[in-house]
PDB file of C-alpha atoms in Angstrom:
ATOM      1  CA  MET A  29     -12.470 -14.416 -24.684  1.00 85.00           C
ATOM      2  CA  ARG A  30     -12.375 -10.704 -25.444  1.00 84.00           C
ATOM      3  CA  GLY A  31     -15.096 -11.130 -28.075  1.00 88.00           C
ATOM      4  CA  MET A  32     -17.571 -12.215 -25.408  1.00 92.00           C
ATOM      5  CA  PHE A  33     -17.794  -8.603 -24.245  1.00 93.00           C
ATOM      6  CA  ALA A  34     -17.902  -6.877 -27.641  1.00 93.00           C
ATOM      7  CA  ALA A  35     -21.529  -5.809 -27.158  1.00 94.00           C
ATOM      8  CA  HIS A  36     -20.862  -4.154 -23.780  1.00 94.00           C
ATOM      9  CA  ALA A  37     -21.260  -0.375 -23.645  1.00 95.00           C
ATOM     10  CA  TYR A  38     -17.697   0.158 -22.384  1.00 95.00           C
ATOM     11  CA  PHE A  39     -15.951  -2.384 -24.599  1.00 95.00           C
ATOM     12  CA  GLU A  40     -14.303   0.122 -26.955  1.00 95.00           C
ATOM     13  CA  ARG A  41     -13.144   2.381 -24.122  1.00 96.00           C
ATOM     14  CA  THR A  42     -11.687  -0.589 -22.268  1.00 94.00           C
ATOM     15  CA  ALA A  43      -9.902  -1.826 -25.377  1.00 93.00           C
ATOM     16  CA  GLU A  44      -8.430   1.656 -25.847  1.00 95.00           C
ATOM     17  CA  PHE A  45      -7.213   1.724 -22.233  1.00 94.00           C
ATOM     18  CA  ILE A  46      -5.601  -1.700 -22.592  1.00 92.00           C
ATOM     19  CA  GLU A  47      -3.834  -0.650 -25.787  1.00 91.00           C
ATOM     20  CA  GLN A  48      -2.500   2.592 -24.326  1.00 92.00           C
ATOM     21  CA  TYR A  49      -1.659   1.637 -20.743  1.00 90.00           C
ATOM     22  CA  ASP A  50      -2.039  -2.018 -19.842  1.00 89.00           C
ATOM     23  CA  ASN A  51      -0.160  -3.705 -22.678  1.00 85.00           C
ATOM     24  CA  PRO A  52       2.875  -1.372 -22.511  1.00 83.00           C
ATOM     25  CA  ALA A  53       3.161  -2.041 -18.777  1.00 83.00           C
ATOM     26  CA  PHE A  54       3.924  -5.698 -19.505  1.00 85.00           C
ATOM     27  CA  ASN A  55       6.253  -5.120 -22.451  1.00 82.00           C
ATOM     28  CA  ALA A  56       9.723  -6.371 -21.495  1.00 82.00           C
ATOM     29  CA  ASP A  57      11.349  -4.127 -24.131  1.00 87.00           C
ATOM     30  CA  THR A  58       9.951  -0.909 -22.659  1.00 82.00           C
ATOM     31  CA  ALA A  59      12.507   1.410 -21.072  1.00 84.00           C
ATOM     32  CA  THR A  60      12.126   1.506 -17.296  1.00 84.00           C
ATOM     33  CA  LEU A  61      13.618   3.530 -14.475  1.00 88.00           C
ATOM     34  CA  PRO A  62      15.800   1.833 -11.869  1.00 92.00           C
ATOM     35  CA  ILE A  63      14.139   1.167  -8.521  1.00 91.00           C
ATOM     36  CA  ALA A  64      16.486   3.682  -6.864  1.00 94.00           C
ATOM     37  CA  GLU A  65      14.615   6.453  -8.707  1.00 95.00           C
ATOM     38  CA  PHE A  66      11.523   5.718  -6.624  1.00 94.00           C
ATOM     39  CA  ALA A  67      13.213   5.444  -3.209  1.00 94.00           C
ATOM     40  CA  PRO A  68      12.945   9.166  -2.291  1.00 95.00           C
ATOM     41  CA  MET A  69       9.253   9.200  -3.196  1.00 94.00           C
ATOM     42  CA  LEU A  70       8.575   6.106  -1.125  1.00 92.00           C
ATOM     43  CA  ARG A  71      10.451   7.549   1.847  1.00 92.00           C
ATOM     44  CA  ARG A  72       8.288  10.691   1.700  1.00 91.00           C
ATOM     45  CA  VAL A  73       5.076   8.690   1.470  1.00 88.00           C
ATOM     46  CA  PHE A  74       5.935   6.355   4.338  1.00 86.00           C
ATOM     47  CA  ALA A  75       7.719   8.887   6.568  1.00 87.00           C
ATOM     48  CA  GLN A  76       4.612   9.764   8.563  1.00 78.00           C
ATOM     49  CA  PRO A  77       1.391   7.804   8.942  1.00 72.00           C
ATOM     50  CA  HIS A  78      -1.466  10.037   7.858  1.00 73.00           C
ATOM     51  CA  GLN A  79      -4.494   8.075   9.012  1.00 75.00           C
ATOM     52  CA  THR A  80      -3.978   5.247  11.426  1.00 75.00           C
ATOM     53  CA  ILE A  81      -5.486   4.104  14.680  1.00 77.00           C
ATOM     54  CA  TYR A  82      -1.929   3.761  16.008  1.00 73.00           C
ATOM     55  CA  LYS A  83      -0.892   7.379  15.406  1.00 67.00           C
ATOM     56  CA  SER A  84      -1.661   8.560  18.938  1.00 69.00           C
ATOM     57  CA  VAL A  85       0.272   5.649  20.434  1.00 69.00           C
ATOM     58  CA  MET A  86       3.267   6.343  18.219  1.00 65.00           C
ATOM     59  CA  GLN A  87       3.349  10.012  19.215  1.00 65.00           C
ATOM     60  CA  SER A  88       2.898   9.658  22.963  1.00 59.00           C
ATOM     61  CA  PRO A  89       2.358   6.190  24.455  1.00 50.00           C
ATOM     62  CA  ALA A  90       1.911   7.473  28.026  1.00 54.00           C
ATOM     63  CA  LYS A  91      -0.812   9.990  27.121  1.00 52.00           C
ATOM     64  CA  ALA A  92      -2.617   7.695  24.728  1.00 47.00           C
ATOM     65  CA  GLY A  93      -2.867   4.936  27.296  1.00 52.00           C
ATOM     66  CA  GLY A  94      -1.147   2.724  24.781  1.00 50.00           C
ATOM     67  CA  LEU A  95       1.489   0.321  26.008  1.00 53.00           C
ATOM     68  CA  ARG A  96       1.223  -0.513  29.653  1.00 54.00           C
ATOM     69  CA  GLN A  97       4.083  -1.517  31.857  1.00 53.00           C
ATOM     70  CA  ARG A  98       4.611  -5.239  32.066  1.00 55.00           C
ATOM     71  CA  LYS A  99       3.569  -6.933  35.272  1.00 56.00           C
ATOM     72  CA  GLN A 100       5.303 -10.050  36.425  1.00 54.00           C
ATOM     73  CA  CYS A 101       3.164 -13.122  37.070  1.00 55.00           C
ATOM     74  CA  PRO A 102       3.893 -15.458  39.969  1.00 56.00           C
ATOM     75  CA  ARG A 103       5.205 -18.039  37.477  1.00 57.00           C
ATOM     76  CA  ASN A 104       7.746 -15.572  35.971  1.00 52.00           C
ATOM     77  CA  ALA A 105       5.645 -15.182  32.817  1.00 52.00           C
ATOM     78  CA  TYR A 106       4.977 -11.693  31.563  1.00 51.00           C
ATOM     79  CA  ILE A 107       1.546 -10.279  30.834  1.00 51.00           C
ATOM     80  CA  LEU A 108       0.520  -6.907  29.482  1.00 49.00           C
TER      81      LEU A 108
END
């Protein structure tokens, strides 16, 4: 299948990338770090939303007009 693209302008560069980065990523014998090594980094990344439409609601629901108080319906069902 790879030979189908041999004439493409980026074939050699892609083959080089696969050899250096893609193939080693799937090698079961490659040394890897335990998942605990990545936990602090993930906590930093997900600690604060940087761009989200919900950011104003999360910071101050009353000011943002976010969550309204529930009103009780005559049939004891709740609506927002």
